[in-house]
mmCIF file of C-alpha atoms in Angstrom:
data_model
loop_
_atom_site.group_PDB
_atom_site.id
_atom_site.type_symbol
_atom_site.label_atom_id
_atom_site.label_comp_id
_atom_site.label_asym_id
_atom_site.label_seq_id
_atom_site.Cartn_x
_atom_site.Cartn_y
_atom_site.Cartn_z
ATOM 1 C CA UNK A 1 175.419 77.527 133.222
ATOM 2 C CA UNK A 2 173.698 79.194 130.222
ATOM 3 C CA UNK A 3 173.385 82.821 131.264
ATOM 4 C CA UNK A 4 176.063 84.034 128.812
ATOM 5 C CA UNK A 5 174.983 82.254 125.674
ATOM 6 C CA UNK A 6 171.881 81.469 123.664
ATOM 7 C CA UNK A 7 169.575 79.000 125.342
ATOM 8 C CA UNK A 8 168.926 76.281 122.785
ATOM 9 C CA UNK A 9 165.328 75.115 123.200
ATOM 10 C CA UNK A 10 163.453 72.360 121.422
ATOM 11 C CA UNK A 11 159.672 72.798 121.785
ATOM 12 C CA UNK A 12 157.610 69.703 120.947
ATOM 13 C CA UNK A 13 154.331 70.743 119.332
ATOM 14 C CA UNK A 14 152.476 67.781 117.707
ATOM 15 C CA UNK A 15 149.896 70.185 116.244
ATOM 16 C CA UNK A 16 151.128 73.690 115.466
ATOM 17 C CA UNK A 17 148.122 76.023 115.309
ATOM 18 C CA UNK A 18 148.267 79.740 114.630
ATOM 19 C CA UNK A 19 147.625 80.671 118.258
ATOM 20 C CA UNK A 20 150.805 78.780 119.184
ATOM 21 C CA UNK A 21 152.869 80.281 116.374
ATOM 22 C CA UNK A 22 152.344 83.859 117.574
ATOM 23 C CA UNK A 23 153.751 83.436 121.102
ATOM 24 C CA UNK A 24 156.525 81.114 119.896
ATOM 25 C CA UNK A 25 157.507 83.723 117.311
ATOM 26 C CA UNK A 26 157.955 86.248 120.093
ATOM 27 C CA UNK A 27 159.969 83.776 122.144
ATOM 28 C CA UNK A 28 162.192 82.997 119.158
ATOM 29 C CA UNK A 29 162.728 86.726 118.601
ATOM 30 C CA UNK A 30 164.343 87.157 121.984
ATOM 31 C CA UNK A 31 168.119 87.355 121.556
ATOM 32 C CA UNK A 32 168.684 84.991 124.488
ATOM 33 C CA UNK A 33 166.616 82.160 122.953
ATOM 34 C CA UNK A 34 167.572 79.864 120.078
ATOM 35 C CA UNK A 35 164.252 78.134 119.464
ATOM 36 C CA UNK A 36 163.433 75.114 117.332
ATOM 37 C CA UNK A 37 159.943 73.608 117.220
ATOM 38 C CA UNK A 38 159.453 69.854 116.700
ATOM 39 C CA UNK A 39 156.259 69.765 114.594
ATOM 40 C CA UNK A 40 153.881 66.980 113.690
ATOM 41 C CA UNK A 41 151.301 66.930 110.941
ATOM 42 C CA UNK A 42 148.705 69.702 111.392
ATOM 43 C CA UNK A 43 145.153 68.377 111.148
ATOM 44 C CA UNK A 44 143.358 69.418 107.969
ATOM 45 C CA UNK A 45 140.204 70.232 109.908
ATOM 46 C CA UNK A 46 141.949 72.789 112.126
ATOM 47 C CA UNK A 47 139.782 75.896 112.229
ATOM 48 C CA UNK A 48 142.689 78.307 111.892
ATOM 49 C CA UNK A 49 143.717 77.313 108.379
ATOM 50 C CA UNK A 50 142.733 80.719 107.046
ATOM 51 C CA UNK A 51 145.164 82.484 109.339
ATOM 52 C CA UNK A 52 148.522 83.068 107.743
ATOM 53 C CA UNK A 53 151.088 83.461 110.515
ATOM 54 C CA UNK A 54 154.611 82.885 109.293
ATOM 55 C CA UNK A 55 156.870 81.079 111.838
ATOM 56 C CA UNK A 56 160.158 82.840 112.480
ATOM 57 C CA UNK A 57 161.646 79.882 114.350
ATOM 58 C CA UNK A 58 163.312 76.787 113.038
ATOM 59 C CA UNK A 59 160.943 73.918 112.384
ATOM 60 C CA UNK A 60 161.773 70.226 112.563
ATOM 61 C CA UNK A 61 158.918 68.490 110.839
ATOM 62 C CA UNK A 62 157.757 64.848 110.883
ATOM 63 C CA UNK A 63 154.828 63.566 108.916
ATOM 64 C CA UNK A 64 153.006 62.177 111.948
ATOM 65 C CA UNK A 65 149.465 63.166 113.067
ATOM 66 C CA UNK A 66 148.933 64.644 116.528
ATOM 67 C CA UNK A 67 147.238 61.553 117.898
ATOM 68 C CA UNK A 68 150.244 59.361 117.027
ATOM 69 C CA UNK A 69 153.035 61.829 117.810
ATOM 70 C CA UNK A 70 153.760 60.510 121.316
ATOM 71 C CA UNK A 71 154.089 56.862 120.215
ATOM 72 C CA UNK A 72 155.633 57.225 116.757
ATOM 73 C CA UNK A 73 158.909 55.433 115.985
ATOM 74 C CA UNK A 74 159.667 58.156 113.454
ATOM 75 C CA UNK A 75 159.339 60.837 116.127
ATOM 76 C CA UNK A 76 161.603 58.882 118.507
ATOM 77 C CA UNK A 77 164.198 58.349 115.793
ATOM 78 C CA UNK A 78 164.265 62.032 114.946
ATOM 79 C CA UNK A 79 164.416 63.078 118.603
ATOM 80 C CA UNK A 80 167.389 60.759 119.131
ATOM 81 C CA UNK A 81 169.289 62.306 116.227
ATOM 82 C CA UNK A 82 168.907 65.893 117.528
ATOM 83 C CA UNK A 83 168.603 65.408 121.292
ATOM 84 C CA UNK A 84 172.140 66.426 122.215
ATOM 85 C CA UNK A 85 171.899 69.756 120.336
ATOM 86 C CA UNK A 86 169.704 71.433 122.980
ATOM 87 C CA UNK A 87 169.909 72.792 126.485
ATOM 88 C CA UNK A 88 166.189 72.338 127.139
ATOM 89 C CA UNK A 89 163.523 70.140 125.554
ATOM 90 C CA UNK A 90 159.831 70.843 126.215
ATOM 91 C CA UNK A 91 157.537 67.807 126.198
ATOM 92 C CA UNK A 92 153.885 68.457 127.069
ATOM 93 C CA UNK A 93 152.595 66.530 130.100
ATOM 94 C CA UNK A 94 149.818 64.523 128.439
ATOM 95 C CA UNK A 95 148.805 60.886 128.636
ATOM 96 C CA UNK A 96 149.400 60.388 124.941
ATOM 97 C CA UNK A 97 153.001 61.534 125.308
ATOM 98 C CA UNK A 98 154.056 59.075 127.982
ATOM 99 C CA UNK A 99 155.998 56.760 125.618
ATOM 100 C CA UNK A 100 157.839 59.705 124.110
ATOM 101 C CA UNK A 101 158.623 61.007 127.578
ATOM 102 C CA UNK A 102 160.015 57.641 128.676
ATOM 103 C CA UNK A 103 162.204 57.617 125.590
ATOM 104 C CA UNK A 104 163.434 61.147 126.327
ATOM 105 C CA UNK A 105 164.350 60.064 129.864
ATOM 106 C CA UNK A 106 166.414 57.246 128.337
ATOM 107 C CA UNK A 107 168.185 59.688 126.034
ATOM 108 C CA UNK A 108 168.858 62.070 128.919
ATOM 109 C CA UNK A 109 170.908 59.414 130.684
ATOM 110 C CA UNK A 110 173.420 59.603 127.861
ATOM 111 C CA UNK A 111 173.292 63.402 127.451
ATOM 112 C CA UNK A 112 173.374 64.845 130.953
ATOM 113 C CA UNK A 113 173.689 68.410 129.640
ATOM 114 C CA UNK A 114 170.158 68.242 128.236
ATOM 115 C CA UNK A 115 167.252 68.987 130.493
ATOM 116 C CA UNK A 116 163.549 68.358 130.118
ATOM 117 C CA UNK A 117 160.717 70.717 130.996
ATOM 118 C CA UNK A 118 156.968 70.943 130.414
ATOM 119 C CA UNK A 119 154.409 73.717 130.005
ATOM 120 C CA UNK A 120 151.068 72.515 131.231
ATOM 121 C CA UNK A 121 148.005 72.371 133.472
ATOM 122 C CA UNK A 122 148.467 71.611 137.199
ATOM 123 C CA UNK A 123 147.159 68.054 136.938
ATOM 124 C CA UNK A 124 146.077 65.596 134.252
ATOM 125 C CA UNK A 125 142.339 65.113 133.890
ATOM 126 C CA UNK A 126 139.976 62.598 132.392
ATOM 127 C CA UNK A 127 136.548 63.084 130.791
ATOM 128 C CA UNK A 128 134.263 65.839 132.155
ATOM 129 C CA UNK A 129 137.116 67.324 134.169
ATOM 130 C CA UNK A 130 137.477 64.308 136.489
ATOM 131 C CA UNK A 131 140.779 63.738 138.252
ATOM 132 C CA UNK A 132 141.197 59.957 138.622
ATOM 133 C CA UNK A 133 143.752 58.095 140.727
ATOM 134 C CA UNK A 134 145.612 57.297 137.510
ATOM 135 C CA UNK A 135 145.672 61.003 136.624
ATOM 136 C CA UNK A 136 147.204 61.824 140.004
ATOM 137 C CA UNK A 137 149.791 59.060 139.773
ATOM 138 C CA UNK A 138 150.795 59.886 136.212
ATOM 139 C CA UNK A 139 151.048 63.610 136.967
ATOM 140 C CA UNK A 140 153.415 62.926 139.832
ATOM 141 C CA UNK A 141 155.368 60.472 137.662
ATOM 142 C CA UNK A 142 156.001 63.178 135.083
ATOM 143 C CA UNK A 143 156.802 65.939 137.585
ATOM 144 C CA UNK A 144 159.246 63.830 139.590
ATOM 145 C CA UNK A 145 161.342 63.140 136.487
ATOM 146 C CA UNK A 146 161.179 66.507 134.734
ATOM 147 C CA UNK A 147 163.959 68.969 135.439
ATOM 148 C CA UNK A 148 161.516 71.857 135.428
ATOM 149 C CA UNK A 149 157.721 72.172 135.409
ATOM 150 C CA UNK A 150 156.281 75.396 134.047
ATOM 151 C CA UNK A 151 152.599 76.007 134.714
ATOM 152 C CA UNK A 152 150.125 78.110 132.733
ATOM 153 C CA UNK A 153 149.312 80.343 135.717
ATOM 154 C CA UNK A 154 150.815 81.312 139.061
ATOM 155 C CA UNK A 155 147.709 79.970 140.798
ATOM 156 C CA UNK A 156 148.152 76.606 139.077
ATOM 157 C CA UNK A 157 151.761 76.494 140.108
ATOM 158 C CA UNK A 158 150.971 77.215 143.760
ATOM 159 C CA UNK A 159 148.123 74.677 143.692
ATOM 160 C CA UNK A 160 150.418 71.906 142.421
ATOM 161 C CA UNK A 161 152.982 72.722 145.110
ATOM 162 C CA UNK A 162 150.441 72.864 147.944
ATOM 163 C CA UNK A 163 148.892 69.554 146.866
ATOM 164 C CA UNK A 164 152.340 67.954 146.725
ATOM 165 C CA UNK A 165 152.351 67.166 143.043
ATOM 166 C CA UNK A 166 155.671 68.895 142.494
ATOM 167 C CA UNK A 167 158.666 70.158 144.457
ATOM 168 C CA UNK A 168 158.708 73.941 144.794
ATOM 169 C CA UNK A 169 162.345 74.020 143.632
ATOM 170 C CA UNK A 170 161.373 72.861 140.107
ATOM 171 C CA UNK A 171 157.969 74.581 139.839
ATOM 172 C CA UNK A 172 157.678 77.774 137.744
ATOM 173 C CA UNK A 173 154.981 79.565 135.779
ATOM 174 C CA UNK A 174 154.435 81.737 132.722
ATOM 175 C CA UNK A 175 150.960 83.150 132.084
ATOM 176 C CA UNK A 176 149.510 81.361 129.092
ATOM 177 C CA UNK A 177 148.350 84.031 126.699
ATOM 178 C CA UNK A 178 147.672 85.110 123.129
ATOM 179 C CA UNK A 179 149.610 87.263 120.723
ATOM 180 C CA UNK A 180 148.361 90.593 122.086
ATOM 181 C CA UNK A 181 150.675 92.510 119.779
ATOM 182 C CA UNK A 182 148.453 91.536 116.859
ATOM 183 C CA UNK A 183 145.433 93.081 118.616
ATOM 184 C CA UNK A 184 147.344 96.303 119.230
ATOM 185 C CA UNK A 185 147.750 96.739 115.477
ATOM 186 C CA UNK A 186 144.012 97.037 115.024
ATOM 187 C CA UNK A 187 142.523 98.295 118.287
ATOM 188 C CA UNK A 188 142.970 101.069 120.858
ATOM 189 C CA UNK A 189 140.985 100.679 124.092
ATOM 190 C CA UNK A 190 137.655 102.418 124.422
ATOM 191 C CA UNK A 191 134.533 101.848 126.475
ATOM 192 C CA UNK A 192 131.526 100.042 124.962
ATOM 193 C CA UNK A 193 129.023 102.204 123.059
ATOM 194 C CA UNK A 194 126.189 103.534 125.134
ATOM 195 C CA UNK A 195 123.495 103.419 122.441
ATOM 196 C CA UNK A 196 123.675 99.659 121.841
ATOM 197 C CA UNK A 197 124.201 96.810 124.339
ATOM 198 C CA UNK A 198 125.930 93.755 122.928
ATOM 199 C CA UNK A 199 127.019 90.470 124.454
ATOM 200 C CA UNK A 200 129.722 88.611 122.560
ATOM 201 C CA UNK A 201 130.388 84.875 122.471
ATOM 202 C CA UNK A 202 133.708 83.929 120.856
ATOM 203 C CA UNK A 203 135.002 80.382 120.556
ATOM 204 C CA UNK A 204 134.299 76.964 119.117
ATOM 205 C CA UNK A 205 130.646 75.916 119.021
ATOM 206 C CA UNK A 206 130.944 72.591 120.853
ATOM 207 C CA UNK A 207 128.939 70.815 123.508
ATOM 208 C CA UNK A 208 131.210 71.666 126.408
ATOM 209 C CA UNK A 209 130.777 75.411 125.648
ATOM 210 C CA UNK A 210 127.077 75.144 126.679
ATOM 211 C CA UNK A 211 125.602 76.904 123.642
ATOM 212 C CA UNK A 212 121.958 76.204 124.708
ATOM 213 C CA UNK A 213 122.658 78.084 127.967
ATOM 214 C CA UNK A 214 124.097 80.994 126.009
ATOM 215 C CA UNK A 215 120.922 81.258 123.950
ATOM 216 C CA UNK A 216 118.654 80.793 126.944
ATOM 217 C CA UNK A 217 120.424 83.548 128.933
ATOM 218 C CA UNK A 218 120.141 85.909 125.994
ATOM 219 C CA UNK A 219 116.435 85.215 125.684
ATOM 220 C CA UNK A 220 115.810 86.045 129.367
ATOM 221 C CA UNK A 221 118.045 89.115 129.373
ATOM 222 C CA UNK A 222 116.396 90.498 126.262
ATOM 223 C CA UNK A 223 113.057 90.565 128.080
ATOM 224 C CA UNK A 224 114.673 92.993 130.548
ATOM 225 C CA UNK A 225 116.937 94.848 128.074
ATOM 226 C CA UNK A 226 114.933 95.227 124.820
ATOM 227 C CA UNK A 227 117.832 96.537 122.724
ATOM 228 C CA UNK A 228 120.184 93.705 123.740
ATOM 229 C CA UNK A 229 122.016 91.921 120.965
ATOM 230 C CA UNK A 230 123.994 88.683 121.028
ATOM 231 C CA UNK A 231 126.897 88.390 118.572
ATOM 232 C CA UNK A 232 128.471 84.972 118.088
ATOM 233 C CA UNK A 233 131.895 84.282 116.572
ATOM 234 C CA UNK A 234 132.884 80.685 115.898
ATOM 235 C CA UNK A 235 131.936 77.453 114.198
ATOM 236 C CA UNK A 236 131.714 73.827 115.329
ATOM 237 C CA UNK A 237 129.485 70.810 115.729
ATOM 238 C CA UNK A 238 126.764 72.833 117.448
ATOM 239 C CA UNK A 239 126.537 75.508 114.745
ATOM 240 C CA UNK A 240 123.037 74.286 113.965
ATOM 241 C CA UNK A 241 121.827 75.515 117.353
ATOM 242 C CA UNK A 242 122.996 78.994 116.515
ATOM 243 C CA UNK A 243 121.531 78.874 113.003
ATOM 244 C CA UNK A 244 118.137 77.876 114.432
ATOM 245 C CA UNK A 245 118.208 80.535 117.143
ATOM 246 C CA UNK A 246 119.289 83.295 114.746
ATOM 247 C CA UNK A 247 116.568 82.356 112.275
ATOM 248 C CA UNK A 248 113.870 83.076 114.876
ATOM 249 C CA UNK A 249 115.522 86.013 116.703
ATOM 250 C CA UNK A 250 116.970 88.905 114.710
ATOM 251 C CA UNK A 251 118.849 90.139 117.816
ATOM 252 C CA UNK A 252 121.233 87.167 117.443
ATOM 253 C CA UNK A 253 123.981 87.823 114.875
ATOM 254 C CA UNK A 254 126.204 84.898 113.903
ATOM 255 C CA UNK A 255 129.452 85.809 112.164
ATOM 256 C CA UNK A 256 130.647 82.234 111.632
ATOM 257 C CA UNK A 257 134.402 81.740 111.615
ATOM 258 C CA UNK A 258 136.351 84.959 112.159
ATOM 259 C CA UNK A 259 140.023 84.572 113.045
ATOM 260 C CA UNK A 260 141.806 87.726 111.853
ATOM 261 C CA UNK A 261 142.135 90.394 114.571
ATOM 262 C CA UNK A 262 141.431 93.054 111.977
ATOM 263 C CA UNK A 263 137.932 91.572 111.644
ATOM 264 C CA UNK A 264 137.468 90.670 115.327
ATOM 265 C CA UNK A 265 138.394 94.168 116.557
ATOM 266 C CA UNK A 266 135.198 95.967 115.449
ATOM 267 C CA UNK A 267 133.086 93.188 116.915
ATOM 268 C CA UNK A 268 134.875 93.393 120.261
ATOM 269 C CA UNK A 269 134.748 97.169 120.140
ATOM 270 C CA UNK A 270 130.949 97.218 120.186
ATOM 271 C CA UNK A 271 130.636 94.430 122.804
ATOM 272 C CA UNK A 272 129.869 95.287 126.443
ATOM 273 C CA UNK A 273 131.200 91.952 127.673
ATOM 274 C CA UNK A 274 132.180 88.456 126.578
ATOM 275 C CA UNK A 275 130.055 85.544 127.815
ATOM 276 C CA UNK A 276 131.102 81.911 127.389
ATOM 277 C CA UNK A 277 128.911 79.756 129.678
ATOM 278 C CA UNK A 278 130.908 76.538 129.327
ATOM 279 C CA UNK A 279 134.545 75.512 128.992
ATOM 280 C CA UNK A 280 136.699 78.611 129.122
ATOM 281 C CA UNK A 281 140.345 79.081 128.139
ATOM 282 C CA UNK A 282 142.209 81.633 126.086
ATOM 283 C CA UNK A 283 138.953 83.464 125.310
ATOM 284 C CA UNK A 284 139.509 85.065 128.720
ATOM 285 C CA UNK A 285 142.814 86.538 127.520
ATOM 286 C CA UNK A 286 141.183 87.604 124.280
ATOM 287 C CA UNK A 287 138.485 89.596 126.058
ATOM 288 C CA UNK A 288 140.902 91.215 128.492
ATOM 289 C CA UNK A 289 143.242 92.234 125.671
ATOM 290 C CA UNK A 290 140.321 94.314 124.387
ATOM 291 C CA UNK A 291 139.415 95.592 127.856
ATOM 292 C CA UNK A 292 136.136 93.656 128.044
ATOM 293 C CA UNK A 293 134.776 91.862 131.134
ATOM 294 C CA UNK A 294 134.427 88.084 130.913
ATOM 295 C CA UNK A 295 131.578 86.006 132.317
ATOM 296 C CA UNK A 296 131.351 82.223 132.572
ATOM 297 C CA UNK A 297 129.540 79.622 134.673
ATOM 298 C CA UNK A 298 131.067 77.281 137.238
ATOM 299 C CA UNK A 299 132.101 73.947 135.759
ATOM 300 C CA UNK A 300 134.703 71.176 136.111
ATOM 301 C CA UNK A 301 136.330 71.542 132.678
ATOM 302 C CA UNK A 302 137.638 75.108 132.650
ATOM 303 C CA UNK A 303 141.190 75.675 131.475
ATOM 304 C CA UNK A 304 143.754 77.408 133.741
ATOM 305 C CA UNK A 305 143.049 80.795 132.155
ATOM 306 C CA UNK A 306 139.858 81.010 134.225
ATOM 307 C CA UNK A 307 142.222 81.966 137.084
ATOM 308 C CA UNK A 308 142.641 85.373 135.422
ATOM 309 C CA UNK A 309 139.009 86.230 136.191
ATOM 310 C CA UNK A 310 138.806 88.329 139.383
ATOM 311 C CA UNK A 311 135.194 87.630 140.350
ATOM 312 C CA UNK A 312 133.268 90.895 140.791
ATOM 313 C CA UNK A 313 136.124 92.960 139.413
ATOM 314 C CA UNK A 314 136.874 92.128 135.792
ATOM 315 C CA UNK A 315 134.170 89.529 135.293
ATOM 316 C CA UNK A 316 132.166 86.803 136.993
ATOM 317 C CA UNK A 317 132.289 83.031 137.507
ATOM 318 C CA UNK A 318 128.616 82.409 138.224
ATOM 319 C CA UNK A 319 126.968 79.480 139.970
ATOM 320 C CA UNK A 320 123.842 77.473 139.051
ATOM 321 C CA UNK A 321 121.299 80.093 140.256
ATOM 322 C CA UNK A 322 120.038 81.289 136.876
ATOM 323 C CA UNK A 323 117.742 84.038 138.150
ATOM 324 C CA UNK A 324 120.455 85.514 140.387
ATOM 325 C CA UNK A 325 122.838 85.330 137.446
ATOM 326 C CA UNK A 326 120.407 87.169 135.199
ATOM 327 C CA UNK A 327 120.201 89.953 137.744
ATOM 328 C CA UNK A 328 123.983 90.123 138.021
ATOM 329 C CA UNK A 329 124.539 90.306 134.263
ATOM 330 C CA UNK A 330 121.697 92.807 133.809
ATOM 331 C CA UNK A 331 123.149 95.095 136.473
ATOM 332 C CA UNK A 332 126.532 95.047 134.809
ATOM 333 C CA UNK A 333 125.120 95.723 131.354
ATOM 334 C CA UNK A 334 122.858 98.574 132.397
ATOM 335 C CA UNK A 335 125.031 100.419 134.946
ATOM 336 C CA UNK A 336 127.469 102.587 132.969
ATOM 337 C CA UNK A 337 129.808 103.322 135.883
ATOM 338 C CA UNK A 338 130.032 99.692 136.930
ATOM 339 C CA UNK A 339 130.582 98.458 133.403
ATOM 340 C CA UNK A 340 133.363 100.981 132.774
ATOM 341 C CA UNK A 341 135.024 100.001 136.057
ATOM 342 C CA UNK A 342 134.938 96.343 134.987
ATOM 343 C CA UNK A 343 136.371 97.325 131.581
ATOM 344 C CA UNK A 344 139.209 99.218 133.289
ATOM 345 C CA UNK A 345 139.999 96.157 135.385
ATOM 346 C CA UNK A 346 139.834 93.897 132.354
ATOM 347 C CA UNK A 347 142.201 96.204 130.487
ATOM 348 C CA UNK A 348 144.669 96.168 133.424
ATOM 349 C CA UNK A 349 144.633 92.364 133.441
ATOM 350 C CA UNK A 350 145.157 92.395 129.702
ATOM 351 C CA UNK A 351 148.286 94.488 130.166
ATOM 352 C CA UNK A 352 149.510 92.029 132.787
ATOM 353 C CA UNK A 353 148.949 89.229 130.309
ATOM 354 C CA UNK A 354 150.698 90.852 127.358
ATOM 355 C CA UNK A 355 152.803 88.597 125.212
ATOM 356 C CA UNK A 356 156.124 90.217 126.090
ATOM 357 C CA UNK A 357 155.536 89.401 129.771
ATOM 358 C CA UNK A 358 155.057 85.767 128.783
ATOM 359 C CA UNK A 359 158.348 85.814 126.864
ATOM 360 C CA UNK A 360 160.162 87.339 129.837
ATOM 361 C CA UNK A 361 158.657 84.840 132.269
ATOM 362 C CA UNK A 362 159.458 81.824 130.066
ATOM 363 C CA UNK A 363 163.000 83.039 129.443
ATOM 364 C CA UNK A 364 163.722 83.584 133.127
ATOM 365 C CA UNK A 365 162.325 80.131 133.954
ATOM 366 C CA UNK A 366 164.996 78.571 131.745
ATOM 367 C CA UNK A 367 167.863 80.929 132.539
ATOM 368 C CA UNK A 368 167.467 80.584 136.317
ATOM 369 C CA UNK A 369 168.874 77.079 136.467
#
């Protein structure tokens, strides 16, 4: 139907952060895609405000905050006025978007050339990673009515199919990733330095990241590896825990908020591995783009990107046995051959997750109608 013309895509993004702009810029740059992004009001407290990434796609803006986007009359009115202009409209599968989704279904009845798709996790979840009966029902409600469901990972796609959340005929995937091209401007792969052993934490400092565990692991590992250093990049509500720890331990270096790859690159370059004990998402991609192994702990709230970790190959997903975990991490940090093998595997996964592959996957998902 649309193989010989531009695919006109409307991408609903209630909160357009810099990490979304990069991939969407690449998608918009593809000659087969005519991309517009339906944007709500970006929260003033967003951490990425210091990152200046210029969008190269068309923006359709409404002055509506993220929390109200899915139920706003202004959003519905604007969507109605532009609905028929597109081949595909992406609406995220989220509870807060249900009213907007129902309205889009109503509009689709009058514009049968327009199709709806999503880009999302395999299943909706509630607090602490729980999947409630309502989550299951609502997920199936969305998937049954969408024309296409695109998942963040191949594993997530297959899981949703095998658990009968979605028909295989409408299930696709495109590896969720970061703008790896920005990293390539500032970094060429190399192994970690041998004269200094660094662990790097990168991400928001929030409760679900398990910052106390990060500090506790470092304390135990330092007793075994005297020259070990912990570098921390990020800010958040648990910054005070890092401030306190760094004040009493000069082997902990807190950089605060660092978001430019030109500044992140030298920190990654000297890291042996990235360790985020709690909730893990695109930090996995970030580490692999630099060719660094990634370690996390088992937990219910991980994002789909945890699927990219090949346990014992490019990183570890460790259980609750702290002493066994200490031994595992120590062995990786102190065995040069093993560490370099893990780095090679991380680098290979990073290549697989490059931004252009995401563009190609997303494009084919929409072309193959």
